[in-house]
Amino acid sequence: MAAHPVDEKLPALKMATSGLQHVAAMYAGVVAPPLIVGAAVGLSATDLTFLTGACLFTAGLATFLQTLGFWKIGARLPFVNGVTFAGVAPMTAIVASAKDKSDALPVIFGAVIVAGLLGFLAAPFFSKAIRFFPPVVTGSVITLIGVSLLPVAFGWAQGPDPRASDYGSTTYLTIAGITLAIVLVLRRFTRGFVKQIAVLLGLITGTLIAIPFGVTDFSPVAHADVVGFPVPFHFGAPRFQIAAILSMCVVMVVSMTESTADMLALGEVVERPADEKTIAAGLRADTLGSALSPLFNGFMCSAFAQNIGLVAMTKIRSRYVVAVGGGFLVLMGLCPMAASLIAVVPRPVLGGAGVVLFGSVAASGIQTLVRAGLEKDNNILIVAVSLAVGIIPITAPGFYHAFPETARIVLDSGISTGCVTAVLLNLVFNHIGTGKDAEDVTHPMEAGQELTSAH
């Protein structure tokens, strides 16, 4: 009996090139969170390179857990895992609340470890509770993730230092605009592999264009070692603060919700529908990978949705191909020089590419909302209020200034507050006292009747 395409082992060359494609598709997404958080902490170029390499290394380990798996851990589907965007806003809020910025990373790592372990224990129960995370909730949350990150891209586009006199100069904004235009042109007029790595090519081209303007700094590469290892607790031993832990636990719920939706979607793409057992195993891999990640100075991990599109486009469904991609991520994490290349990219170039990257996340959320039954007044109210609450920290940064500092770690994260609001409103409007009227909004991916039945 022939193996299912998911379990098929392809020729070595095809495995390698296809694995690299997956890495190229998600590389910018993996390195963006450490760049954002590292910049907020004020890390040196060397430490920023170290943090980026650590996140690549731990993304590879998490991908192994998800694709190869062991015991009841791992969905054993072609999933790429990496640093989740959902944690960026809460982590920067933790950084902002720290009196000494050097304490911020240990506090973040401690919170991620606890959230990961609690998530691991909750995985089998969460897989049963997905009826409370329909498209109206997941779509609102994913939209908020993208919207919350767009100001970061706009800040990058203005230059590396907000205190500098040339911050927001026409030179920086022009470089950002050119980079954005390059990505759009590549996405519009190319095909296949080149189209898939348009963001990566935009970063490279934008960096080269920025050289004559004196904006590109190659010193991180010059000072980076060829071989290195993400030494455990490089930034200090984990520290455990209740407010930070609560904030990251909310992020873990968001991450598990996204991963569940991704597993259901990918299961349909590869024609191996994800049942409750598969979802529970996949969530265990996500949460265990997240709990282990801070040991090597990485952040919370989650499935990367953009790679599902790559599987659908290429029709290559082998989980071993993605495992090879995880191997490349580990190797990149063990080569500081490779990781340092992203530190060379000027902030305006990152800003131009970030508009596409973060905007795509918001667009994915809107896509999900389209399937959420917005013709119903109840769902319109859920989306309206959830987005409004989630956007407060962006449009009115000082809105919660009168609250205790510990509470602001959660409140200043629009993703966290928006997620909690969406879940509670969905319970009130679509579950409590609604009987069978809520049946068509109980599935996190939405869908077709056959997907609901399979689940």
XYZ file of C-alpha atoms in Angstrom, residues 20-434:
415
model
C 14.518 25.914 1.274
C 11.358 27.281 -0.322
C 9.545 26.907 2.977
C 12.369 28.664 4.813
C 12.361 31.502 2.276
C 8.589 31.905 2.622
C 8.728 32.346 6.386
C 12.227 33.730 7.033
C 11.157 37.362 7.242
C 8.346 36.386 9.601
C 10.731 34.582 11.964
C 13.298 37.367 12.211
C 10.820 40.254 12.500
C 9.729 39.599 16.147
C 13.283 39.432 17.577
C 14.147 42.570 15.607
C 11.150 44.417 17.050
C 11.651 43.251 20.632
C 15.441 43.547 20.455
C 15.178 47.124 19.209
C 12.714 47.955 22.003
C 15.144 46.565 24.583
C 18.001 48.506 22.988
C 20.228 45.522 22.201
C 23.570 46.055 20.516
C 24.039 44.787 16.946
C 25.901 41.751 18.312
C 23.161 40.838 20.785
C 20.478 41.492 18.175
C 22.245 39.049 15.865
C 22.418 36.528 18.712
C 18.684 36.906 19.453
C 17.800 36.495 15.778
C 19.943 33.357 15.489
C 18.365 31.939 18.639
C 14.881 32.409 17.193
C 15.919 30.669 13.957
C 17.403 27.780 15.958
C 14.329 27.324 18.159
C 12.010 27.634 15.139
C 13.860 24.674 13.625
C 13.483 22.632 16.805
C 9.752 23.444 17.002
C 9.347 22.449 13.343
C 10.943 19.073 14.096
C 8.487 18.544 16.938
C 5.528 19.342 14.700
C 6.518 17.431 11.550
C 8.341 14.369 12.916
C 6.852 14.219 16.393
C 7.086 11.585 19.074
C 4.598 9.934 21.432
C 1.439 12.109 21.369
C 3.354 15.236 20.370
C 3.250 16.646 16.834
C 0.480 16.843 14.227
C 2.820 15.084 11.765
C 1.633 17.422 9.019
C 3.813 19.686 6.794
C 3.822 22.540 9.318
C 6.572 25.140 9.673
C 6.814 26.582 13.180
C 8.355 29.867 14.182
C 8.023 32.898 16.442
C 4.396 33.982 16.608
C 3.504 37.578 15.749
C 0.807 37.486 18.418
C 3.428 37.811 21.163
C 5.162 40.900 19.786
C 2.816 43.576 21.139
C 2.594 42.072 24.666
C 6.379 41.579 24.746
C 7.038 45.190 23.768
C 4.513 46.212 26.457
C 6.546 44.200 28.987
C 9.703 45.959 27.768
C 8.048 49.374 28.076
C 6.962 48.649 31.658
C 10.431 47.487 32.781
C 12.374 50.063 34.783
C 15.631 48.444 33.673
C 15.467 47.288 30.046
C 18.046 44.580 30.750
C 15.445 42.847 32.951
C 12.832 42.722 30.181
C 14.059 39.653 28.260
C 14.394 37.419 31.364
C 10.841 38.425 32.377
C 9.588 37.624 28.852
C 11.384 34.261 28.847
C 9.944 33.335 32.245
C 6.420 34.230 31.122
C 6.767 32.214 27.894
C 8.012 29.136 29.780
C 5.024 29.190 32.154
C 2.544 29.894 29.332
C 4.062 27.061 27.275
C 3.835 24.521 30.086
C 0.246 25.508 30.932
C -0.629 25.338 27.244
C 0.884 21.846 27.009
C -1.326 20.656 29.863
C -4.369 22.375 28.364
C -3.869 21.051 24.798
C -6.242 18.059 24.987
C -8.944 20.175 26.622
C -8.421 23.075 24.208
C -8.897 20.744 21.252
C -12.396 20.056 22.626
C -13.153 23.740 23.229
C -12.518 25.034 19.713
C -16.270 25.560 19.278
C -15.759 28.784 21.248
C -13.290 30.125 18.662
C -15.286 30.485 15.444
C -14.167 32.618 12.470
C -15.717 35.722 14.027
C -13.221 35.378 16.924
C -10.139 34.134 15.058
C -10.682 36.641 12.238
C -10.930 39.544 14.680
C -7.780 38.457 16.498
C -5.687 37.877 13.368
C -6.795 41.253 11.990
C -5.729 42.917 15.234
C -2.325 41.206 15.058
C -1.655 42.792 11.668
C -3.070 46.202 12.609
C -1.075 46.243 15.863
C 2.165 45.547 14.012
C 1.738 48.075 11.195
C 2.886 51.008 13.386
C 6.153 49.097 13.844
C 6.656 49.050 10.069
C 5.875 52.771 9.875
C 8.419 53.440 12.630
C 11.084 51.424 10.820
C 10.400 53.344 7.605
C 11.329 56.600 9.358
C 14.810 55.461 10.376
C 16.756 53.634 13.088
C 16.676 56.261 15.847
C 13.531 58.261 16.765
C 15.740 60.773 18.610
C 17.904 61.534 15.557
C 17.418 64.758 13.635
C 16.999 62.909 10.337
C 14.261 60.598 11.665
C 11.454 60.524 9.115
C 13.594 62.210 6.451
C 12.695 61.977 2.775
C 15.751 59.747 2.244
C 14.513 57.111 4.682
C 10.934 57.271 3.440
C 12.084 57.039 -0.194
C 14.146 53.914 0.558
C 11.120 52.374 2.317
C 8.879 53.273 -0.637
C 11.310 51.772 -3.164
C 11.509 48.541 -1.154
C 7.713 48.328 -0.994
C 7.502 48.924 -4.753
C 10.067 46.174 -5.444
C 8.088 43.638 -3.399
C 4.847 44.586 -5.158
C 6.428 44.367 -8.624
C 7.897 40.951 -7.868
C 4.569 39.686 -6.544
C 2.759 41.012 -9.627
C 5.085 40.062 -12.468
C 6.930 36.926 -11.341
C 5.877 33.343 -10.720
C 6.736 30.303 -8.678
C 9.717 30.416 -6.369
C 10.669 34.028 -7.166
C 7.145 35.200 -6.370
C 7.151 33.252 -3.124
C 10.356 34.910 -1.893
C 9.425 38.414 -3.086
C 9.762 39.858 0.423
C 13.227 38.342 0.863
C 14.341 39.631 -2.554
C 12.892 43.039 -1.679
C 14.981 43.133 1.512
C 18.147 42.228 -0.396
C 17.548 44.708 -3.229
C 16.501 47.484 -0.852
C 19.659 46.957 1.207
C 21.837 47.244 -1.908
C 20.007 50.399 -3.030
C 20.530 51.923 0.435
C 24.340 51.531 0.275
C 24.997 54.769 -1.707
C 22.909 56.684 0.836
C 25.211 55.554 3.641
C 22.367 53.825 5.438
C 23.637 50.230 5.242
C 25.984 49.074 8.025
C 27.980 45.875 7.422
C 29.702 45.838 10.808
C 27.401 43.130 12.284
C 28.673 40.652 9.674
C 32.285 41.673 10.160
C 32.095 40.953 13.890
C 30.001 37.765 13.666
C 31.448 34.288 14.124
C 31.010 31.667 11.419
C 30.001 29.037 13.972
C 28.214 29.599 17.253
C 25.609 28.195 19.587
C 22.686 29.950 21.300
C 24.072 29.566 24.825
C 21.215 28.923 27.280
C 20.102 31.961 29.304
C 22.474 34.312 27.463
C 20.395 37.293 28.603
C 19.977 36.056 32.178
C 17.971 33.442 34.060
C 14.187 33.569 33.526
C 12.242 35.765 35.907
C 8.605 35.203 36.756
C 6.194 38.124 37.098
C 2.460 37.505 37.418
C 1.324 40.293 35.066
C 3.744 39.237 32.338
C 2.726 35.584 32.741
C -0.968 36.479 32.431
C -0.232 38.521 29.333
C 1.675 35.670 27.659
C -1.004 33.156 28.690
C -3.500 35.234 26.709
C -1.052 35.165 23.793
C -0.802 31.382 24.187
C -4.580 31.102 23.840
C -4.407 33.261 20.697
C -1.521 31.170 19.354
C -3.317 27.889 20.054
C -6.427 29.260 18.343
C -4.417 30.214 15.243
C -2.637 26.864 15.179
C -5.929 24.997 15.469
C -7.333 26.949 12.537
C -4.134 26.319 10.553
C -4.239 22.582 11.263
C -7.832 22.351 10.076
C -6.970 24.285 6.907
C -3.798 22.308 6.175
C -5.581 19.019 6.828
C -7.983 19.867 4.021
C -5.157 20.945 1.682
C -3.194 17.695 2.114
C -6.370 15.567 2.191
C -5.750 14.286 5.691
C -8.419 16.065 7.772
C -7.230 17.075 11.233
C -9.342 15.374 13.884
C -9.440 16.112 17.601
C -6.489 13.765 18.262
C -4.347 15.445 15.589
C -5.192 18.917 16.880
C -4.311 17.929 20.460
C -0.955 16.468 19.297
C -0.213 19.550 17.208
C -0.989 21.883 20.104
C 1.309 19.843 22.364
C 4.120 20.383 19.839
C 3.431 24.128 19.666
C 3.310 24.564 23.426
C 6.280 22.298 24.206
C 8.321 24.105 21.560
C 7.322 27.411 23.170
C 8.265 26.199 26.670
C 11.691 24.994 25.485
C 12.390 28.003 23.255
C 13.357 30.467 26.066
C 16.019 28.026 27.294
C 17.882 28.910 24.093
C 16.799 32.586 24.160
C 13.862 32.196 21.764
C 10.241 33.311 21.950
C 6.822 31.658 21.745
C 6.390 29.439 18.677
C 3.360 28.754 16.514
C 2.458 27.383 13.066
C 3.129 29.697 10.110
C -0.008 30.123 8.010
C 1.834 31.446 4.935
C 3.451 28.053 4.430
C 0.027 26.446 4.030
C -0.343 28.523 0.870
C 3.006 27.214 -0.346
C 1.873 23.601 0.196
C -1.343 24.303 -1.719
C 0.537 26.005 -4.556
C 3.337 23.455 -5.037
C 1.207 20.357 -4.272
C 4.203 18.989 -2.333
C 2.547 17.599 0.784
C 5.393 15.672 2.402
C 6.008 16.520 6.056
C 9.616 15.420 5.582
C 10.174 18.304 3.174
C 9.183 20.725 5.938
C 11.376 18.799 8.403
C 14.321 19.439 6.056
C 13.350 23.130 6.154
C 13.519 22.890 9.955
C 17.036 21.494 9.575
C 18.043 24.553 7.537
C 16.620 26.821 10.256
C 18.708 25.031 12.904
C 21.861 25.361 10.768
C 21.204 29.070 10.253
C 20.783 29.459 13.990
C 24.166 27.779 14.522
C 25.851 30.183 12.093
C 25.859 33.697 13.597
C 27.233 35.105 10.352
C 24.113 33.933 8.505
C 21.876 35.341 11.226
C 23.792 38.640 11.185
C 22.854 39.258 7.553
C 19.398 40.411 8.633
C 21.001 42.911 11.029
C 22.600 44.525 7.966
C 19.210 45.384 6.487
C 18.491 49.091 7.161
C 15.365 49.880 9.167
C 13.697 51.810 6.295
C 14.098 48.724 4.081
C 12.512 46.581 6.786
C 9.754 49.167 7.061
C 8.917 48.974 3.364
C 8.787 45.176 3.434
C 6.976 45.238 6.784
C 4.016 47.071 5.238
C 3.430 44.006 3.035
C 4.305 41.488 5.736
C 2.171 42.936 8.525
C -0.557 44.108 6.164
C -0.835 40.539 4.874
C -1.504 39.334 8.407
C -4.360 41.825 8.742
C -5.657 40.806 5.316
C -5.642 37.152 6.416
C -7.817 38.131 9.352
C -10.222 39.952 7.039
C -10.308 36.859 4.824
C -11.368 34.808 7.827
C -13.998 37.394 8.769
C -15.495 37.101 5.288
C -16.331 33.499 6.190
C -17.665 34.474 9.621
C -21.297 35.123 8.738
C -21.184 38.915 9.037
C -24.678 39.167 7.617
C -25.760 38.433 11.198
C -26.108 41.471 13.459
C -24.610 39.581 16.402
C -21.390 38.851 14.559
C -21.124 42.425 13.313
C -21.308 43.614 16.930
C -18.654 41.115 18.034
C -16.232 42.259 15.334
C -17.000 45.953 15.818
C -16.454 46.015 19.579
C -13.475 43.602 19.533
C -11.630 45.643 16.911
C -12.479 48.902 18.690
C -11.167 47.616 22.032
C -8.090 46.117 20.383
C -7.213 49.315 18.526
C -7.344 51.496 21.666
C -3.624 51.065 22.532
C -2.710 52.087 18.968
C -4.922 55.136 18.554
C -4.894 56.282 22.200
C -1.621 55.041 23.757
C -2.278 56.714 27.107
C -5.857 55.474 27.455
C -5.079 53.169 30.400
C -2.588 55.495 32.140
C -4.613 55.532 35.385
C -4.482 51.748 35.759
C -1.773 49.933 37.786
C 1.436 49.251 35.907
C 0.964 45.475 36.091
C -2.526 45.722 34.566
C -1.220 47.875 31.712
C 1.012 45.033 30.509
C -2.175 43.249 29.446
C -4.325 46.302 28.659
C -1.702 47.936 26.447
C -1.716 44.863 24.201
C -4.564 45.334 21.754
C -4.261 41.706 20.699
C -4.801 40.446 24.243
C -7.731 42.749 25.050
C -9.288 42.243 21.626
C -9.053 38.450 21.935
C -10.657 38.373 25.392
C -13.407 40.722 24.205
C -14.131 38.637 21.092
C -14.315 35.359 23.052
C -16.610 36.799 25.747
C -18.926 38.522 23.254
C -19.094 35.370 21.131
C -20.154 33.410 24.213
C -22.829 35.977 25.090
C -24.256 36.417 21.587
C -23.722 33.012 19.963
C -23.702 30.416 22.732
C -25.448 31.350 25.973
C -29.162 30.752 25.583
C -29.009 30.446 21.781
